[in-house]
Amino acid sequence: MANHLYDALFGRHERSAADFLILPDGSRLSHAAFGAMAARYASALRGAGLEPGDRVALQMDKSPDMLAVIAGAIQAGVVFLPLNTAYTPAEVGYFVADAGARLLLCDGRSEALLAPVATTAGARLATVNADGSGSFAEAARAAAPGPAVARGPEDLAALLYTSGTTGRSKGAMMSHANLLSNAKVLVDFWRFTDRDVLLHALPIFHTHGLFVATNVALLAGCPMIFLPKFDADQVIRFLPEATAMMGVPTFYTRLIEDPRLTRDLVAKVRLFISGSAPLLAETHRQWEARTGHRILERYGMTETNMNTSNPYEGERRPGTVGFPLPGVELKVCDGEGREVQRGQIGTIEVRGPNVFKGYWMMPEKTAEELHADGFFITGDLGFVDADGYVTIVGRGKDLIITGGFNVYPKEVELAIDALPGVLESAVIAAPHPDFGEGVVAVIVAEAGATLDEATIRASLSETLATFKQPKVVAFRASLPRNTMGKVQKAVLRDEFRDIFAS
Ligand code: AMP
């Protein structure tokens, strides 16, 4: 019986002795061995009473077993929701209850903490540890593998909760066709084949590590060097074996700081890809100077998978996210939903087979953001230049309106980042009694550099209109970031909320 996603990603490798996972200790797991693990997890899910369409939540450390649970869920037609390992038990409880998950799988060490929230949410709790032990892992080992359950392209595969920087996070419903269509486009566009070896150091609870990196490797039939997390030592150890790496910008900035990063180290690599947060043009240039490689930057989000990419051949333009991927339509609209002229900033909307089915149990929220004509309002502000390259200037909610003028934080950040001695910056709004909002700049200095407010202000007054210039300049040792490398502007907004109060 056909299972749209399972057949394409896992089914066709079921008997393959080729390597699928290369683990940090050097051991290898073949596709066939992994497939057998997944099939046992599928049986264990059925054994736990989960029917096709039921939900299983997982908050687990990244491991082959976690991936096998996910593959098993797809095989059994069970909708999976992978949860960030940083979520507190109260947050996990919210997701389990919201999704109506019947089963919550976790690591043994969080079992006691999660037991009360699982009970309140009406879910069973069982354990799978990264080393393959745990109550559910044992149940899977004892189970007989069964066939894949029939699932069509429009059936739900996963609920992926958005990072929820504004309001409660929402469950994005991803269908089998959403995930498979995007993986197919990416394999072609980035030229992945079974001769590749993908270095995988991303988490697999997020779209980047799970649906971009893992699905691309599975579809291309190439092995992954599967690291539990980003660790510069391990990445440097394995880079000589890799032909491709996908990372968030912080992977690249951390590696640049390491003297072991040389052209020789990456001699076998054909492609470095970055996404999930903006890659500074400066990082792009430094990486090229050190390795000879131009990082390929792409743009996507939980609800849409990948939308745009810089070209494989042709100019990879720093500071841009490239062109809409094949099959993806992209337009930039004003506040009334009218398309603006090329070069003008507006809200990015996208349509295509990659776009999700809506937010779980939130029909009103879905209707607000996903139009009947299929266009999804991403909430990202950006523009398309004369050559068709897309540039993201920030999230709509980060836009600053001061004295009635729009200030795009990215423009101010770029001006600040270009000043000598500045490593990076974040520009935010704080409530202001006269202007409505006032511009605040938080700056991190390069190692060894000393910066002062007066010099920064004097330099910016030469490049930025007065209303764009920060009214407050603060210095910090680092910017708050989440695990995907995104600067947490909400944390900064909280910190500076009262700065103009008196
Ligand atoms: P998430 O749903 O966690 O994947 O976050 C998606 C958001 O990350 C997007 O809506 C963008 O705001 C941001 N993002 C992803 N890739 C890029 C990129 N290459 N440049 C700038 N922002 C990005």
Coordinates of C-alpha atoms and ligand atoms in Angstrom, one line a residue:
M1 CA 0.0 0.0 0.0
A2 CA 1.3 3.4 -0.9
N3 CA 2.6 5.8 1.8
H4 CA 3.5 9.0 0.0
L5 CA 6.4 10.2 2.2
Y6 CA 7.6 6.9 3.6
D7 CA 7.9 5.2 0.2
A8 CA 10.0 8.0 -1.2
L9 CA 12.2 8.7 1.8
F10 CA 12.6 5.3 3.5
G11 CA 10.8 2.5 1.6
R12 CA 13.1 2.5 -1.4
H13 CA 16.2 2.1 0.8
E14 CA 14.8 -0.7 2.9
R15 CA 17.2 -3.3 1.6
S16 CA 20.2 -1.0 1.0
A17 CA 23.4 -1.9 2.7
A18 CA 24.8 1.6 2.0
D19 CA 25.7 3.9 5.0
F20 CA 22.9 6.2 6.2
L21 CA 24.3 7.5 9.5
I22 CA 27.9 8.0 10.4
L23 CA 28.1 8.6 14.1
P24 CA 30.6 10.6 16.2
D25 CA 32.4 7.4 17.4
G26 CA 32.9 6.4 13.8
S27 CA 30.3 3.7 13.8
R28 CA 27.9 3.4 10.8
L29 CA 24.3 2.5 10.4
S30 CA 23.1 1.3 7.0
H31 CA 19.8 2.3 5.5
A32 CA 18.6 -1.3 6.0
A33 CA 19.5 -1.4 9.7
F34 CA 17.9 2.0 10.2
G35 CA 14.8 0.9 8.3
A36 CA 14.4 -2.1 10.6
M37 CA 14.6 0.2 13.7
A38 CA 12.0 2.5 12.2
A39 CA 9.7 -0.4 11.3
R40 CA 9.9 -1.7 14.9
Y41 CA 9.0 1.8 16.3
A42 CA 6.1 1.9 13.9
S43 CA 4.9 -1.4 15.4
A44 CA 5.5 -0.1 18.9
L45 CA 3.3 3.0 18.1
R46 CA 0.5 0.7 16.9
G47 CA 1.1 -1.5 20.0
A48 CA 0.6 1.6 22.2
G49 CA -2.8 2.1 20.6
L50 CA -2.0 4.9 18.2
E51 CA -4.1 4.8 15.0
P52 CA -3.3 6.6 11.8
G53 CA -3.9 10.3 12.3
D54 CA -3.2 10.2 16.1
R55 CA -0.4 12.4 17.4
V56 CA 2.8 11.4 19.2
A57 CA 4.9 14.2 20.8
L58 CA 8.7 13.8 21.3
Q59 CA 11.1 15.8 23.4
M60 CA 14.3 13.8 22.9
D61 CA 18.0 14.4 22.5
K62 CA 19.0 14.1 18.9
S63 CA 20.0 10.5 18.1
P64 CA 19.4 7.7 15.5
D65 CA 16.6 6.4 17.8
M66 CA 14.8 9.8 17.7
L67 CA 15.0 9.8 13.9
A68 CA 13.8 6.2 13.8
V69 CA 10.8 7.1 16.0
I70 CA 10.0 9.9 13.4
A71 CA 10.4 7.4 10.5
G72 CA 8.3 4.9 12.4
A73 CA 5.5 7.5 12.9
I74 CA 5.5 8.3 9.2
Q75 CA 5.3 4.5 8.4
A76 CA 2.4 4.0 10.9
G77 CA 0.6 7.1 9.7
V78 CA 1.0 8.7 13.1
V79 CA 1.4 12.5 13.1
F80 CA 4.6 13.5 15.0
L81 CA 5.4 16.7 16.8
P82 CA 9.1 17.1 17.6
L83 CA 9.7 19.5 20.5
N84 CA 12.6 21.8 21.3
T85 CA 14.7 20.2 24.0
A86 CA 14.8 23.6 25.7
Y87 CA 11.1 23.7 26.4
T88 CA 10.1 23.5 30.1
P89 CA 7.6 20.9 31.3
A90 CA 4.9 23.5 31.4
E91 CA 5.5 24.4 27.7
V92 CA 5.6 20.7 26.7
G93 CA 2.3 20.2 28.6
Y94 CA 0.8 23.0 26.4
F95 CA 1.9 21.4 23.2
V96 CA 0.8 17.9 24.2
A97 CA -2.6 19.1 25.2
D98 CA -3.0 21.4 22.2
A99 CA -2.1 18.7 19.8
G100 CA -4.2 16.1 21.7
A101 CA -1.2 13.8 21.6
R102 CA -1.9 10.3 22.9
L103 CA 1.8 9.5 23.7
L104 CA 4.7 11.7 24.8
L105 CA 8.2 10.2 24.3
C106 CA 11.1 11.7 26.3
D107 CA 14.5 10.9 27.6
G108 CA 14.6 9.0 30.9
R109 CA 16.1 11.9 32.7
S110 CA 13.1 14.1 32.1
E111 CA 10.5 11.4 32.8
A112 CA 9.8 12.4 36.4
L113 CA 9.5 16.1 35.4
L114 CA 7.2 15.4 32.5
A115 CA 5.0 12.8 34.2
P116 CA 2.5 15.4 35.8
V117 CA 2.1 17.4 32.5
A118 CA 1.5 14.2 30.5
T119 CA -1.1 13.1 33.0
T120 CA -2.9 16.5 32.9
A121 CA -2.8 16.4 29.1
G122 CA -4.2 12.8 29.0
A123 CA -1.1 11.4 27.3
R124 CA 0.9 8.2 28.1
L125 CA 4.5 8.8 28.8
A126 CA 7.3 6.5 27.7
T127 CA 11.1 6.9 27.3
V128 CA 13.6 6.6 24.5
N129 CA 17.2 7.5 25.4
A130 CA 19.9 8.6 23.0
D131 CA 21.8 5.3 23.6
G132 CA 18.8 3.3 22.5
S133 CA 17.6 2.3 26.0
G134 CA 14.3 3.3 27.6
S135 CA 10.8 1.8 28.0
F136 CA 9.5 2.6 24.5
A137 CA 12.8 1.7 22.9
E138 CA 12.6 -1.7 24.5
A139 CA 9.0 -2.2 23.4
A140 CA 10.1 -1.4 19.9
R141 CA 12.9 -3.9 20.0
A142 CA 10.4 -6.6 21.1
A143 CA 7.9 -5.7 18.3
A144 CA 7.7 -7.4 15.0
P145 CA 8.1 -4.9 12.1
G146 CA 5.0 -4.5 10.0
P147 CA 4.1 -2.9 6.6
A148 CA 3.7 0.8 6.1
V149 CA 0.2 2.2 6.5
A150 CA -1.4 3.8 3.4
R151 CA -1.1 7.6 3.4
G152 CA -1.9 10.0 0.6
P153 CA -0.2 13.3 -0.3
E154 CA -2.7 15.4 1.6
D155 CA -2.6 13.4 4.8
L156 CA -0.8 15.1 7.7
A157 CA 2.7 14.0 8.5
A158 CA 3.8 16.4 11.2
L159 CA 2.7 19.3 13.4
L160 CA 5.6 21.6 13.8
Y161 CA 5.1 24.3 16.4
T162 CA 6.3 27.7 15.5
S163 CA 8.9 29.3 17.7
G164 CA 6.2 31.6 19.1
T165 CA 8.0 34.9 19.6
T166 CA 4.7 36.7 19.5
G167 CA 1.8 35.1 21.4
R168 CA 1.4 31.3 21.8
S169 CA 3.2 29.1 19.4
K170 CA 1.0 27.5 16.8
G171 CA 1.0 24.0 15.3
A172 CA 1.8 24.2 11.6
M173 CA 0.2 21.3 9.8
M174 CA 2.6 19.7 7.3
S175 CA 1.2 17.2 4.8
H176 CA 3.2 14.4 3.2
A177 CA 3.1 16.4 -0.1
N178 CA 4.4 19.6 1.6
L179 CA 7.5 17.8 2.8
L180 CA 8.2 15.6 -0.2
S181 CA 7.7 18.3 -2.8
N182 CA 10.1 20.6 -1.0
A183 CA 12.7 17.9 -0.5
K184 CA 12.6 17.0 -4.3
V185 CA 13.1 20.6 -5.3
L186 CA 16.0 21.1 -2.9
V187 CA 17.8 17.8 -4.1
D188 CA 17.6 19.0 -7.7
F189 CA 18.4 22.7 -7.0
W190 CA 21.4 22.0 -4.8
R191 CA 22.5 18.9 -6.9
F192 CA 22.5 16.3 -4.1
T193 CA 23.3 12.8 -5.1
D194 CA 24.2 9.5 -3.4
R195 CA 27.8 10.5 -3.7
D196 CA 27.4 13.3 -1.2
V197 CA 28.2 13.1 2.5
L198 CA 26.2 15.6 4.5
L199 CA 27.6 17.0 7.8
H200 CA 24.6 17.2 10.1
A201 CA 25.0 19.2 13.3
L202 CA 21.6 20.8 13.4
P203 CA 18.8 19.9 15.9
I204 CA 16.1 17.6 14.4
F205 CA 13.2 19.2 16.2
H206 CA 13.3 22.1 13.7
T207 CA 12.5 22.4 10.0
H208 CA 16.1 23.1 9.1
G209 CA 17.7 20.0 10.5
L210 CA 14.7 17.7 10.0
F211 CA 12.9 18.6 6.8
V212 CA 15.7 20.3 4.9
A213 CA 18.8 18.5 5.9
T214 CA 17.5 15.0 6.7
N215 CA 14.9 14.7 4.0
V216 CA 17.3 16.0 1.3
A217 CA 19.9 13.3 2.4
L218 CA 17.2 10.6 2.4
L219 CA 15.9 11.5 -0.9
A220 CA 19.3 11.8 -2.5
G221 CA 20.3 8.5 -0.8
C222 CA 23.5 10.0 0.7
P223 CA 24.9 9.4 4.2
M224 CA 24.8 11.9 7.0
I225 CA 27.6 12.5 9.5
F226 CA 25.1 12.7 12.4
L227 CA 26.4 14.8 15.3
P228 CA 24.4 15.3 18.4
K229 CA 24.8 19.1 18.3
F230 CA 27.1 21.7 16.9
D231 CA 30.5 21.3 18.5
A232 CA 33.4 23.1 16.7
D233 CA 35.9 20.3 17.5
Q234 CA 33.7 17.6 16.2
V235 CA 32.7 19.6 13.1
I236 CA 36.4 20.2 12.3
R237 CA 37.1 16.6 12.9
F238 CA 34.5 15.4 10.4
L239 CA 34.7 18.2 7.7
P240 CA 37.4 16.4 5.7
E241 CA 34.9 13.5 5.1
A242 CA 32.0 15.8 4.1
T243 CA 30.9 17.1 0.7
A244 CA 28.2 19.4 2.1
M245 CA 27.2 21.1 5.3
M246 CA 24.0 22.9 6.2
G247 CA 24.2 25.3 9.1
V248 CA 22.8 28.4 10.9
P249 CA 25.0 31.5 10.6
T250 CA 26.5 30.9 14.1
F251 CA 28.1 27.7 12.8
Y252 CA 30.0 29.8 10.3
T253 CA 31.0 32.6 12.6
R254 CA 32.2 30.1 15.2
L255 CA 34.2 28.1 12.6
I256 CA 35.8 31.4 11.3
E257 CA 37.1 32.0 14.8
D258 CA 38.9 28.7 14.7
P259 CA 42.4 28.7 13.2
R260 CA 42.0 25.0 12.1
L261 CA 39.5 26.2 9.4
T262 CA 41.6 26.1 6.2
R263 CA 41.1 25.3 2.5
D264 CA 42.7 21.9 3.1
L265 CA 40.2 21.0 5.8
V266 CA 37.3 21.5 3.4
A267 CA 38.9 20.2 0.3
K268 CA 36.1 17.6 -0.3
V269 CA 33.2 20.0 0.4
R270 CA 31.3 21.2 -2.7
L271 CA 28.5 23.1 -0.9
F272 CA 28.0 25.2 2.3
I273 CA 24.4 26.2 2.9
S274 CA 23.2 28.7 5.5
G275 CA 19.7 29.7 6.7
S276 CA 17.2 30.1 9.6
A277 CA 18.7 33.6 10.4
P278 CA 20.4 36.3 8.4
L279 CA 24.0 35.6 7.3
L280 CA 26.0 38.8 7.5
A281 CA 27.6 39.8 4.2
E282 CA 30.8 40.1 6.2
T283 CA 30.6 36.5 7.3
H284 CA 30.0 35.5 3.7
R285 CA 33.2 37.3 2.6
Q286 CA 35.3 36.1 5.5
W287 CA 34.3 32.5 4.8
E288 CA 35.2 32.8 1.2
A289 CA 38.6 34.3 2.1
R290 CA 39.3 31.4 4.4
T291 CA 37.9 28.5 2.5
G292 CA 37.4 29.6 -1.1
H293 CA 33.7 28.8 -0.8
R294 CA 30.8 31.2 -1.3
I295 CA 28.1 30.1 1.2
L296 CA 24.8 29.5 -0.4
E297 CA 22.1 31.3 1.6
R298 CA 18.5 30.3 1.5
Y299 CA 15.3 31.4 3.2
G300 CA 12.4 29.4 4.6
M301 CA 10.2 29.0 7.7
T302 CA 8.3 26.4 9.7
E303 CA 5.0 27.0 7.8
T304 CA 6.4 27.0 4.3
N305 CA 9.6 24.8 4.2
M306 CA 12.1 26.5 1.9
N307 CA 11.0 29.4 -0.3
T308 CA 14.1 31.0 -1.9
S309 CA 17.7 30.1 -2.5
N310 CA 20.7 31.7 -4.0
P311 CA 21.7 29.8 -7.2
Y312 CA 23.9 26.7 -7.3
E313 CA 25.6 28.1 -10.4
G314 CA 25.6 31.8 -10.9
E315 CA 26.1 34.6 -8.4
R316 CA 25.5 33.9 -4.7
R317 CA 24.8 37.4 -3.6
P318 CA 25.8 38.2 0.0
G319 CA 23.0 39.8 2.1
T320 CA 20.3 38.3 -0.2
V321 CA 18.4 35.0 0.0
G322 CA 18.4 34.5 -3.8
F323 CA 15.4 33.7 -6.0
P324 CA 12.1 31.9 -5.4
L325 CA 12.6 28.1 -5.7
P326 CA 11.0 26.3 -8.6
G327 CA 7.3 26.0 -8.0
V328 CA 7.3 28.8 -5.4
E329 CA 5.6 32.1 -6.2
L330 CA 6.7 35.1 -4.2
K331 CA 5.3 38.6 -4.1
V332 CA 5.9 41.6 -1.9
C333 CA 2.7 43.5 -0.8
D334 CA 1.8 46.6 1.1
G335 CA -0.4 46.8 4.2
E336 CA -3.6 46.4 2.1
G337 CA -2.3 43.3 0.3
R338 CA -1.5 45.1 -3.0
E339 CA 1.7 44.1 -4.8
V340 CA 4.3 46.8 -4.6
Q341 CA 6.8 47.8 -7.3
R342 CA 10.2 46.1 -7.6
G343 CA 12.7 47.5 -5.1
Q344 CA 10.0 48.6 -2.6
I345 CA 9.9 47.1 0.8
G346 CA 6.7 45.2 1.9
T347 CA 5.5 42.0 3.4
I348 CA 6.6 38.8 1.6
E349 CA 3.8 36.4 0.6
V350 CA 4.4 32.9 -0.9
R351 CA 2.4 30.2 -2.6
G352 CA 3.3 26.7 -3.7
P353 CA 3.2 23.0 -2.8
N354 CA 5.6 23.8 0.1
V355 CA 3.1 25.9 2.0
F356 CA 1.5 24.2 5.0
K357 CA -2.2 23.3 5.4
G358 CA -2.9 25.8 8.2
Y359 CA -2.6 26.1 12.0
W360 CA -3.8 23.1 14.0
M361 CA -7.3 23.9 15.5
M362 CA -6.9 27.6 14.7
P363 CA -9.2 28.3 11.8
E364 CA -9.3 32.1 12.4
K365 CA -5.6 32.5 12.7
T366 CA -5.2 30.3 9.6
A367 CA -7.7 32.5 7.6
E368 CA -5.8 35.7 8.6
E369 CA -2.5 34.4 7.4
L370 CA -3.2 31.9 4.7
H371 CA -5.5 33.3 1.9
A372 CA -8.1 31.3 0.1
D373 CA -6.0 31.8 -3.1
G374 CA -3.1 29.9 -1.5
F375 CA -0.8 32.8 -0.6
F376 CA 0.7 32.7 2.9
I377 CA 1.6 36.0 4.6
T378 CA 5.0 35.2 6.0
G379 CA 5.3 38.3 8.2
D380 CA 8.8 38.9 6.8
L381 CA 9.6 42.3 5.3
G382 CA 11.7 42.4 2.2
F383 CA 12.1 43.4 -1.4
V384 CA 13.0 42.0 -4.8
D385 CA 15.8 43.9 -6.6
A386 CA 16.1 44.6 -10.3
D387 CA 17.8 41.3 -10.9
G388 CA 15.2 39.3 -9.0
Y389 CA 17.2 38.6 -5.8
V390 CA 15.1 38.7 -2.6
T391 CA 16.4 40.5 0.4
I392 CA 14.9 40.1 3.9
V393 CA 14.9 43.3 6.0
G394 CA 13.4 41.8 9.1
R395 CA 10.2 40.5 10.7
G396 CA 7.1 42.8 10.3
K397 CA 6.8 43.0 14.1
D398 CA 10.4 44.3 14.3
L399 CA 9.6 47.3 12.2
I400 CA 10.0 50.6 14.2
I401 CA 7.7 53.5 13.7
T402 CA 9.2 56.6 15.3
G403 CA 7.5 60.0 14.9
G404 CA 5.4 58.5 12.1
F405 CA 8.5 57.3 10.1
N406 CA 9.3 53.7 9.3
V407 CA 12.7 52.5 10.4
Y408 CA 13.8 49.1 9.2
P409 CA 16.2 47.7 11.9
K410 CA 18.3 45.9 9.3
E411 CA 19.3 49.1 7.6
V412 CA 20.5 50.6 10.9
E413 CA 22.2 47.4 11.9
L414 CA 24.1 47.3 8.6
A415 CA 25.3 50.9 9.1
I416 CA 26.4 50.1 12.6
D417 CA 28.1 46.7 11.7
A418 CA 30.1 48.6 9.0
L419 CA 31.8 50.7 11.7
P420 CA 35.3 49.8 12.8
G421 CA 35.4 47.6 15.9
V422 CA 31.8 46.5 15.7
L423 CA 31.2 42.7 15.7
E424 CA 27.4 42.8 15.4
S425 CA 24.3 44.8 16.5
A426 CA 20.6 44.5 17.1
V427 CA 18.3 47.5 16.7
I428 CA 14.9 47.5 18.4
A429 CA 12.1 49.8 19.4
A430 CA 11.3 51.0 22.9
P431 CA 8.1 52.9 23.8
H432 CA 8.8 56.6 23.6
P433 CA 6.6 59.4 25.1
D434 CA 7.0 61.8 22.1
F435 CA 7.8 59.6 19.2
G436 CA 5.7 56.5 19.9
E437 CA 8.8 54.4 19.6
G438 CA 12.4 55.3 19.9
V439 CA 15.3 53.5 18.2
V440 CA 17.7 51.6 20.5
A441 CA 20.9 50.0 19.3
V442 CA 22.6 47.2 21.2
I443 CA 26.1 46.7 20.0
V444 CA 28.8 43.9 20.5
A445 CA 32.4 45.0 20.0
E446 CA 35.0 42.9 18.3
A447 CA 37.5 41.2 20.6
G448 CA 40.0 43.8 21.9
A449 CA 38.1 46.8 20.4
T450 CA 36.8 49.6 22.6
L451 CA 33.8 51.5 21.4
D452 CA 32.1 54.6 22.8
E453 CA 28.7 56.0 22.2
A454 CA 29.9 59.4 21.0
T455 CA 32.0 58.0 18.2
I456 CA 29.2 55.6 17.1
R457 CA 26.7 58.5 17.0
A458 CA 29.0 60.8 15.1
S459 CA 29.7 58.1 12.5
L460 CA 26.0 57.2 12.1
S461 CA 25.0 60.9 11.7
E462 CA 27.0 60.8 8.4
T463 CA 25.2 57.8 6.9
L464 CA 21.6 57.7 8.4
A465 CA 18.8 60.2 8.4
T466 CA 18.2 61.7 11.9
F467 CA 15.0 59.7 12.5
K468 CA 16.8 56.4 11.9
Q469 CA 19.7 57.2 14.3
P470 CA 19.5 55.4 17.6
K471 CA 18.4 57.5 20.6
V472 CA 20.1 55.0 22.9
V473 CA 23.3 53.1 22.2
A474 CA 24.1 50.2 24.6
F475 CA 27.0 47.8 24.6
R476 CA 26.8 44.1 25.5
A477 CA 29.2 41.2 25.5
S478 CA 26.9 39.1 23.2
L479 CA 23.3 39.2 21.8
P480 CA 20.7 36.8 23.2
R481 CA 20.1 34.0 20.6
N482 CA 17.9 30.9 20.4
T483 CA 19.2 27.5 19.3
M484 CA 18.6 28.3 15.6
G485 CA 20.9 31.3 15.9
K486 CA 18.1 33.9 15.7
V487 CA 18.6 37.0 17.8
Q488 CA 15.8 37.2 20.4
K489 CA 14.7 40.7 19.9
A490 CA 11.8 40.2 22.3
V491 CA 14.3 39.6 25.1
L492 CA 16.0 42.9 24.2
R493 CA 12.7 44.8 23.9
D494 CA 11.8 43.6 27.4
E495 CA 15.2 44.7 28.8
F496 CA 14.9 48.2 27.3
R497 CA 11.1 48.7 27.7
D498 CA 11.4 51.6 30.2
I499 CA 14.5 53.3 28.8
F500 CA 12.5 56.4 27.6
A501 CA 10.0 56.2 30.4
S502 CA 11.2 59.2 32.4
Ligands
AMP1 P1 11.5 29.3 11.7 O1 10.0 29.2 11.5 O2 11.9 29.1 13.1 O3 12.3 28.5 10.7 O4 11.8 30.8 11.4 C1 11.6 31.4 10.2 C2 12.0 32.8 10.1 O5 13.4 32.9 10.1 C3 11.7 33.4 8.8 O6 10.3 33.9 8.8 C4 12.7 34.6 8.7 O7 12.2 35.7 9.5 C5 13.9 33.9 9.4 N1 14.8 33.4 8.3 C6 15.0 32.2 7.9 N2 16.0 32.1 7.0 C7 16.5 33.4 6.8 C8 17.5 34.0 6.1 N3 18.3 33.3 5.2 N4 17.7 35.4 6.2 C9 17.0 36.1 7.1 N5 16.0 35.6 7.8 C10 15.7 34.2 7.7

